[in-house]
Amino acid sequence: MAQPTPQHDLDRAAGIEVTDTFEPFAQRNDIFTRAFWDPAVRTARTDAFFASYRMEASPRRGDGFSQRDFALRNASWLISDIMTDRFAEDGRREGFQAAISADTPVAPVQMEIDDKRDMSREIKKIARFFKADLCGITAIDPRWHYSSRVDVRDLSDAPNDLPDDLTSVIVLGHEMDAELVDTYPAATGGAATGRAYSQEAATVMQLAAYIRNLGYEAVPSMNDTALVIPYALKAGLGEYARNQMVITPEFGPRLRFSKIFTSLPLAHDTPKPRGVRAFCDICTKCAEACPVKALPFGPPEVGGNNVSALKGVRKWTSDAEKCFGFWAKLASDCAICMRVCPFNRDFSRWSQRLWLRLALSPLRRLALWLDRNRGGRTKPSDWWSAP
Ligand code: SF4
Ligand code: SF4
């Protein structure tokens, strides 16, 4: 029998179960890339979905889908879009299908690091200065890196190379606007997503530039290069949930994650299991609320029934084709499963922190019962008219 290794211990603490059938993920199989090459995903609707981000497709009728709603959503994405499009002609759609290029060189003189823990504290302080809401640090783990990236000129596989001397991953969390998230599904909800991506583009580029100025390698990354969820779990930022999201004690599931691969000597955080898994075991609110039933109701399983599922890891896995099919129908992203989640609360309030303690205790069924009337949708027109 194989002996447990420190890697296994870390995986177990992070709630990650990797089996013998594990395969690294090829980025061409993510649902957004498949929307360009896979006839099983690509339709006139998915083309219209992407065109709507350029204000080219006609807005749908209805509250939350008017021209001003799409205007807000698309303006929210602008900074991310500018960064992403810089080298698209070279086949690199950075931040999504390629790591973000360095805009500044690594300084020729390397600052001496006496204490890795002090350096980690400093990086977390600077991450906050550059507007990250959460920051955790873990070791490089090549299992989560894409086996290949995608050259967007012809959608061929391209090498997913990183410099050799990288040792750590700095994982950053970016809160999404709570009031806009409450309007999902609507283009106004998509504005919460776009603003978070624009913020993360600025944050990872600036924090990586700071590290390069200290004389160390730093590669900023958003959805590209590696799966961020296992890194966020191992960096102790939260726990994996049935809705495919990382639930954090600060913002519940209401955030996006980015990362920086670096050679800067840093102390690493450890996973912090608090009890989200046990809560998801008794709760199916997200799966019930999903309009296309793309989320599982049962326990975590190995693999999934579609091309976009990660192979060989026991976890809750969505039906990405059903999910993205609904996004295409809306011409906007959907996060109903984020909105209705009982952990989608304002934990800066003591009453909500009290609920959190209850939810993560053996009294979790009481916490779920107390949540029974929450998670309703705010009408986008009410968001617009609110003072
Ligand atoms: S994003 Fe929407 S469609 Fe996709 S799993 Fe969540 S609720 Fe379902
Ligand atoms: S809605 Fe319930 S089951 Fe779904 S992620 Fe949130 S707590 Fe877990």
Coordinates of C-alpha atoms and ligand atoms in Angstrom, one line a residue:
M1 CA 0.0 0.0 0.0
A2 CA 1.3 3.5 -0.9
Q3 CA 2.6 5.4 2.1
P4 CA 0.9 8.8 2.8
T5 CA 3.3 11.7 1.7
P6 CA 3.3 15.3 2.8
Q7 CA 1.6 16.0 -0.5
H8 CA -1.3 13.6 0.4
D9 CA -1.6 15.2 3.8
L10 CA -1.8 18.6 2.2
D11 CA -4.4 17.4 -0.3
R12 CA -6.5 15.8 2.4
A13 CA -6.4 19.0 4.5
A14 CA -7.5 20.9 1.4
G15 CA -10.3 18.4 0.7
I16 CA -8.7 17.3 -2.5
E17 CA -8.8 13.6 -3.4
V18 CA -6.7 12.8 -6.5
T19 CA -7.1 9.2 -7.8
D20 CA -5.0 7.0 -10.0
T21 CA -7.0 8.1 -13.0
F22 CA -6.0 11.7 -12.7
E23 CA -5.1 13.6 -15.9
P24 CA -3.8 17.1 -16.1
F25 CA -6.3 19.4 -17.8
A26 CA -5.8 20.6 -21.4
Q27 CA -7.1 24.1 -21.7
R28 CA -8.7 23.5 -25.1
N29 CA -11.3 21.5 -23.1
D30 CA -12.5 24.3 -21.0
I31 CA -16.0 25.2 -21.9
F32 CA -15.2 28.8 -23.1
T33 CA -12.4 27.5 -25.5
R34 CA -14.7 24.6 -26.7
A35 CA -17.2 27.3 -27.6
F36 CA -14.8 28.2 -30.5
W37 CA -13.9 24.7 -31.8
D38 CA -16.3 22.1 -30.5
P39 CA -19.5 21.7 -32.6
A40 CA -21.2 20.2 -29.5
V41 CA -20.9 23.6 -27.8
R42 CA -20.6 26.2 -30.5
T43 CA -23.9 27.5 -31.8
A44 CA -25.3 30.7 -33.2
R45 CA -26.3 31.5 -29.6
T46 CA -22.7 31.1 -28.2
D47 CA -21.5 33.4 -31.0
A48 CA -24.1 35.9 -30.1
F49 CA -23.1 35.5 -26.4
F50 CA -19.5 36.7 -27.2
A51 CA -20.8 39.4 -29.6
S52 CA -22.9 40.9 -26.8
Y53 CA -19.7 41.7 -25.0
R54 CA -18.9 44.0 -27.9
M55 CA -22.4 45.5 -27.9
E56 CA -22.9 43.8 -31.3
A57 CA -25.8 41.5 -30.5
S58 CA -29.2 42.9 -29.9
P59 CA -30.0 43.0 -26.2
R60 CA -32.7 40.6 -25.0
R61 CA -35.9 42.2 -23.8
G62 CA -36.6 42.3 -20.1
D63 CA -35.4 43.7 -16.8
G64 CA -31.7 43.4 -16.5
F65 CA -31.1 42.8 -20.3
S66 CA -31.6 46.3 -21.7
Q67 CA -28.9 48.4 -23.5
R68 CA -27.9 50.2 -20.3
D69 CA -27.5 46.9 -18.5
F70 CA -25.2 45.5 -21.2
A71 CA -23.5 48.9 -21.4
L72 CA -22.6 48.7 -17.7
R73 CA -21.5 45.0 -17.9
N74 CA -19.3 45.6 -20.9
A75 CA -17.8 48.8 -19.4
S76 CA -16.9 46.8 -16.2
W77 CA -14.9 44.4 -18.3
L78 CA -12.9 47.1 -20.1
I79 CA -9.6 47.0 -18.2
S80 CA -9.5 43.3 -18.3
D81 CA -10.3 43.4 -22.1
I82 CA -7.5 45.9 -22.8
M83 CA -5.0 43.7 -21.0
T84 CA -6.4 40.5 -22.6
D85 CA -6.3 41.9 -26.2
R86 CA -2.7 43.2 -26.1
F87 CA -1.0 40.2 -27.7
A88 CA -4.1 38.4 -29.2
E89 CA -2.6 38.8 -32.6
D90 CA 0.4 36.7 -31.5
G91 CA -2.0 34.0 -30.3
R92 CA -1.9 35.0 -26.6
R93 CA -5.2 35.9 -25.1
E94 CA -3.5 36.8 -21.8
G95 CA -5.3 36.3 -18.5
F96 CA -7.5 33.6 -20.0
Q97 CA -5.6 31.6 -22.5
A98 CA -2.0 32.6 -21.8
A99 CA -0.1 33.9 -18.7
I100 CA 0.2 37.7 -18.6
S101 CA 3.5 39.0 -20.1
A102 CA 5.9 40.9 -17.9
D103 CA 5.8 44.7 -18.6
T104 CA 8.8 45.3 -16.5
P105 CA 12.2 43.4 -16.3
V106 CA 13.4 41.5 -13.2
A107 CA 15.7 44.0 -11.4
P108 CA 19.4 43.0 -11.8
V109 CA 20.0 43.3 -8.1
Q110 CA 18.2 40.8 -5.9
M111 CA 16.9 42.0 -2.5
E112 CA 18.2 39.7 0.3
I113 CA 15.4 37.8 2.1
D114 CA 16.3 37.0 5.7
D115 CA 13.0 35.5 6.8
K116 CA 10.4 33.9 4.5
R117 CA 7.6 34.5 7.0
D118 CA 8.4 38.3 7.1
M119 CA 8.4 38.3 3.3
S120 CA 5.0 36.6 3.2
R121 CA 3.6 39.1 5.6
E122 CA 4.9 41.9 3.5
I123 CA 3.5 40.4 0.3
K124 CA 0.0 40.2 1.9
K125 CA 0.3 43.8 2.9
I126 CA 1.2 44.9 -0.6
A127 CA -1.5 42.7 -2.1
R128 CA -4.0 44.6 0.1
F129 CA -2.4 47.9 -1.0
F130 CA -3.1 46.9 -4.6
K131 CA -6.7 46.1 -3.7
A132 CA -6.7 42.3 -3.4
D133 CA -9.3 41.3 -0.8
L134 CA -7.7 38.0 0.2
C135 CA -4.2 36.7 -0.2
G136 CA -2.8 33.2 0.6
I137 CA 0.5 31.6 -0.4
T138 CA 1.2 28.0 -1.3
A139 CA 3.9 25.8 -3.1
I140 CA 3.9 25.3 -6.9
D141 CA 2.1 22.1 -7.7
P142 CA 2.4 21.2 -11.4
R143 CA -0.6 18.8 -11.2
W144 CA -2.9 21.8 -11.5
H145 CA -1.1 23.4 -14.5
Y146 CA -2.7 23.0 -17.9
S147 CA -1.0 20.3 -20.0
S148 CA -1.2 22.8 -22.9
R149 CA -2.6 26.3 -23.5
V150 CA -4.4 27.5 -26.6
D151 CA -3.0 29.6 -29.4
V152 CA -6.1 31.7 -30.2
R153 CA -5.1 32.4 -33.8
D154 CA -5.9 28.8 -34.9
L155 CA -7.0 27.2 -31.6
S156 CA -4.1 24.8 -31.7
D157 CA -2.4 23.5 -28.5
A158 CA 0.6 25.6 -27.5
P159 CA 3.2 24.9 -24.8
N160 CA 2.2 26.2 -21.4
D161 CA 5.7 27.1 -20.3
L162 CA 6.7 28.9 -17.1
P163 CA 10.2 29.8 -16.0
D164 CA 12.1 26.9 -14.2
D165 CA 12.9 28.6 -10.9
L166 CA 9.4 29.3 -9.6
T167 CA 8.6 27.9 -6.2
S168 CA 5.5 29.6 -4.8
V169 CA 2.0 30.7 -5.9
I170 CA 0.4 33.8 -4.4
V171 CA -3.3 33.4 -4.6
L172 CA -5.5 36.5 -4.5
G173 CA -9.2 36.8 -3.9
H174 CA -11.3 39.7 -5.3
E175 CA -14.7 40.4 -3.9
M176 CA -17.7 40.8 -6.2
D177 CA -20.2 43.5 -5.6
A178 CA -22.9 42.0 -3.3
E179 CA -25.8 44.1 -4.5
L180 CA -25.1 43.3 -8.2
V181 CA -24.7 39.6 -7.4
D182 CA -28.2 39.7 -5.9
T183 CA -29.5 40.7 -9.4
Y184 CA -28.3 37.4 -11.1
P185 CA -29.3 36.3 -13.7
A186 CA -29.0 39.6 -15.5
A187 CA -26.3 41.7 -17.3
T188 CA -26.2 43.8 -14.2
G189 CA -24.9 40.7 -12.3
G190 CA -22.3 40.3 -15.1
A191 CA -21.1 43.8 -14.2
A192 CA -20.0 42.4 -10.8
T193 CA -18.0 39.7 -12.6
G194 CA -16.5 42.2 -15.1
R195 CA -15.5 44.7 -12.4
A196 CA -13.8 41.9 -10.4
Y197 CA -11.8 40.7 -13.4
S198 CA -10.7 44.3 -14.3
Q199 CA -9.6 44.8 -10.7
E200 CA -7.7 41.5 -10.6
A201 CA -5.9 42.3 -13.9
A202 CA -4.6 45.5 -12.3
T203 CA -3.8 43.8 -9.0
V204 CA -1.8 40.9 -10.4
M205 CA 0.1 43.0 -12.8
Q206 CA 1.1 45.5 -10.2
L207 CA 2.0 43.0 -7.5
A208 CA 4.0 41.0 -10.0
A209 CA 5.9 44.2 -11.0
Y210 CA 6.7 44.8 -7.3
I211 CA 8.2 41.4 -7.0
R212 CA 10.2 41.8 -10.2
N213 CA 11.5 45.1 -8.8
L214 CA 12.9 43.1 -5.8
G215 CA 14.9 41.0 -8.3
Y216 CA 12.7 37.9 -8.4
E217 CA 10.6 36.2 -11.2
A218 CA 6.9 36.8 -11.0
V219 CA 4.3 35.7 -13.6
P220 CA 0.8 37.2 -13.2
S221 CA -2.1 34.9 -14.1
M222 CA -5.9 35.0 -14.0
N223 CA -7.8 32.0 -15.4
D224 CA -4.9 31.0 -17.6
T225 CA -2.0 28.6 -17.0
A226 CA -3.4 26.6 -14.1
L227 CA -6.6 25.7 -12.2
V228 CA -6.9 28.3 -9.5
I229 CA -9.4 26.5 -7.2
P230 CA -6.9 23.8 -5.9
Y231 CA -4.4 26.6 -5.4
A232 CA -6.9 28.7 -3.4
L233 CA -7.8 25.6 -1.3
K234 CA -4.1 24.8 -0.5
A235 CA -3.4 28.4 0.3
G236 CA -6.0 28.2 3.0
L237 CA -8.4 30.8 1.5
G238 CA -11.5 28.6 1.7
E239 CA -13.2 25.3 1.0
Y240 CA -14.6 23.7 -2.1
A241 CA -18.4 23.6 -2.4
R242 CA -21.2 21.9 -4.4
N243 CA -21.7 25.1 -6.5
Q244 CA -18.1 24.6 -7.9
M245 CA -16.9 27.6 -5.9
V246 CA -14.5 28.2 -3.1
I247 CA -16.4 29.3 0.0
T248 CA -14.4 31.8 2.1
P249 CA -15.1 33.0 5.7
E250 CA -14.9 36.6 4.5
F251 CA -17.2 36.7 1.4
G252 CA -18.7 33.2 1.2
P253 CA -18.6 32.2 -2.6
R254 CA -18.9 35.9 -3.8
L255 CA -15.4 36.4 -5.2
R256 CA -13.0 35.6 -8.1
F257 CA -9.4 34.4 -7.7
S258 CA -6.1 35.2 -9.5
K259 CA -2.6 34.1 -8.9
I260 CA 1.1 34.9 -9.3
F261 CA 3.8 32.3 -9.8
T262 CA 7.1 33.5 -8.3
S263 CA 10.6 32.6 -7.2
L264 CA 10.5 35.0 -4.3
P265 CA 11.3 33.1 -1.1
L266 CA 8.0 32.9 0.8
A267 CA 6.5 30.9 3.7
H268 CA 3.5 28.9 2.8
D269 CA 0.0 28.9 4.3
T270 CA -1.9 25.7 5.0
P271 CA -5.5 24.6 4.2
K272 CA -8.0 25.4 6.9
P273 CA -11.0 23.0 6.8
R274 CA -13.8 24.6 8.8
G275 CA -16.9 22.5 7.9
V276 CA -18.2 23.8 4.5
R277 CA -18.1 20.2 3.1
A278 CA -20.4 19.0 5.9
F279 CA -22.8 21.9 5.3
C280 CA -22.9 21.2 1.5
D281 CA -23.7 17.5 2.4
I282 CA -27.0 18.6 3.9
C283 CA -27.8 21.5 1.5
T284 CA -28.8 21.4 -2.2
K285 CA -30.0 25.0 -2.6
C286 CA -27.6 25.7 -5.5
A287 CA -28.5 22.5 -7.3
E288 CA -32.2 23.1 -6.9
A289 CA -32.0 26.8 -8.0
C290 CA -30.0 26.0 -11.1
P291 CA -32.5 26.5 -14.0
V292 CA -30.9 23.8 -16.2
K293 CA -30.0 21.4 -13.4
A294 CA -26.3 21.5 -14.1
L295 CA -25.2 20.9 -10.5
P296 CA -25.0 17.5 -8.8
F297 CA -27.4 16.6 -5.9
G298 CA -25.3 13.6 -4.7
P299 CA -21.9 13.3 -3.0
P300 CA -18.7 14.2 -4.8
E301 CA -17.7 11.8 -7.5
V302 CA -14.6 11.1 -9.6
G303 CA -14.6 12.8 -13.0
G304 CA -17.7 14.0 -14.7
N305 CA -19.8 13.2 -17.7
N306 CA -18.5 15.8 -20.1
V307 CA -15.3 16.8 -21.9
S308 CA -14.8 19.9 -19.6
A309 CA -14.7 17.8 -16.4
L310 CA -11.3 17.4 -14.6
K311 CA -10.5 13.7 -14.8
G312 CA -9.4 11.6 -11.7
V313 CA -10.4 14.0 -8.9
R314 CA -13.2 13.2 -6.5
K315 CA -15.3 16.4 -6.3
W316 CA -18.6 18.0 -7.1
T317 CA -18.6 18.6 -10.9
S318 CA -21.1 20.6 -12.9
D319 CA -22.4 19.8 -16.4
A320 CA -20.5 22.6 -18.1
E321 CA -22.4 22.2 -21.4
K322 CA -25.7 22.7 -19.7
C323 CA -24.4 25.6 -17.6
F324 CA -22.8 27.4 -20.6
G325 CA -25.8 26.7 -22.7
F326 CA -27.9 28.7 -20.2
W327 CA -25.3 31.6 -20.3
A328 CA -25.5 31.6 -24.1
K329 CA -29.3 31.8 -23.9
L330 CA -29.1 34.8 -21.5
A331 CA -26.2 36.5 -23.5
S332 CA -24.6 37.0 -20.1
D333 CA -23.1 35.0 -17.3
C334 CA -25.2 33.3 -14.7
A335 CA -24.4 32.9 -11.0
I336 CA -27.7 32.0 -9.5
C337 CA -25.8 29.3 -7.6
M338 CA -23.7 32.0 -6.0
R339 CA -26.6 34.2 -5.2
V340 CA -28.7 31.6 -3.4
C341 CA -25.9 30.0 -1.5
P342 CA -26.5 30.4 2.3
F343 CA -22.8 31.5 2.6
N344 CA -23.5 34.5 0.3
R345 CA -23.7 37.0 3.2
D346 CA -22.1 40.1 4.6
F347 CA -19.8 38.6 7.2
S348 CA -18.7 42.1 8.3
R349 CA -21.9 42.1 10.4
W350 CA -21.9 40.3 13.7
S351 CA -25.3 38.6 13.2
Q352 CA -24.0 37.0 10.0
R353 CA -20.8 35.9 11.7
L354 CA -23.0 34.3 14.3
W355 CA -24.8 32.4 11.6
L356 CA -21.5 31.3 10.1
R357 CA -20.4 29.8 13.5
L358 CA -23.7 28.0 13.6
A359 CA -23.3 26.7 10.0
L360 CA -19.9 25.4 10.6
S361 CA -20.9 23.6 13.9
P362 CA -22.9 20.4 14.5
L363 CA -26.0 22.8 14.5
R364 CA -25.7 23.2 10.7
R365 CA -29.2 22.0 10.1
L366 CA -30.5 24.8 12.2
A367 CA -28.4 27.3 10.2
L368 CA -29.8 25.9 7.0
W369 CA -33.4 26.2 8.3
L370 CA -32.7 29.8 9.3
D371 CA -31.6 30.4 5.7
R372 CA -34.8 29.1 4.2
N373 CA -36.2 32.4 3.0
R374 CA -33.0 34.0 1.9
G375 CA -31.3 34.2 -1.5
G376 CA -34.1 35.9 -3.4
R377 CA -33.3 38.0 -6.5
T378 CA -33.2 41.8 -6.5
K379 CA -34.9 43.2 -9.6
P380 CA -32.2 44.9 -11.7
S381 CA -34.6 47.9 -12.2
D382 CA -34.7 48.2 -8.3
W383 CA -30.9 48.2 -8.3
W384 CA -30.9 51.1 -10.8
S385 CA -33.5 53.1 -8.9
A386 CA -32.0 52.5 -5.4
P387 CA -30.3 55.7 -4.0
Ligands
SF4_1 S1 -24.0 29.4 -13.2 FE1 -26.3 29.2 -13.5 S2 -26.5 27.6 -15.0 FE2 -24.4 27.4 -14.2 S3 -24.5 25.9 -12.6 FE3 -24.8 28.0 -11.6 S4 -27.0 28.3 -11.6 FE4 -26.6 26.6 -13.0
SF4_2 S1 -26.0 26.4 -1.9 FE1 -25.7 24.9 -0.2 S2 -24.9 23.1 -1.3 FE2 -24.7 24.8 -2.7 S3 -22.6 25.5 -2.3 FE3 -23.9 26.8 -1.0 S4 -24.0 25.7 0.9 FE4 -23.1 24.2 -0.6

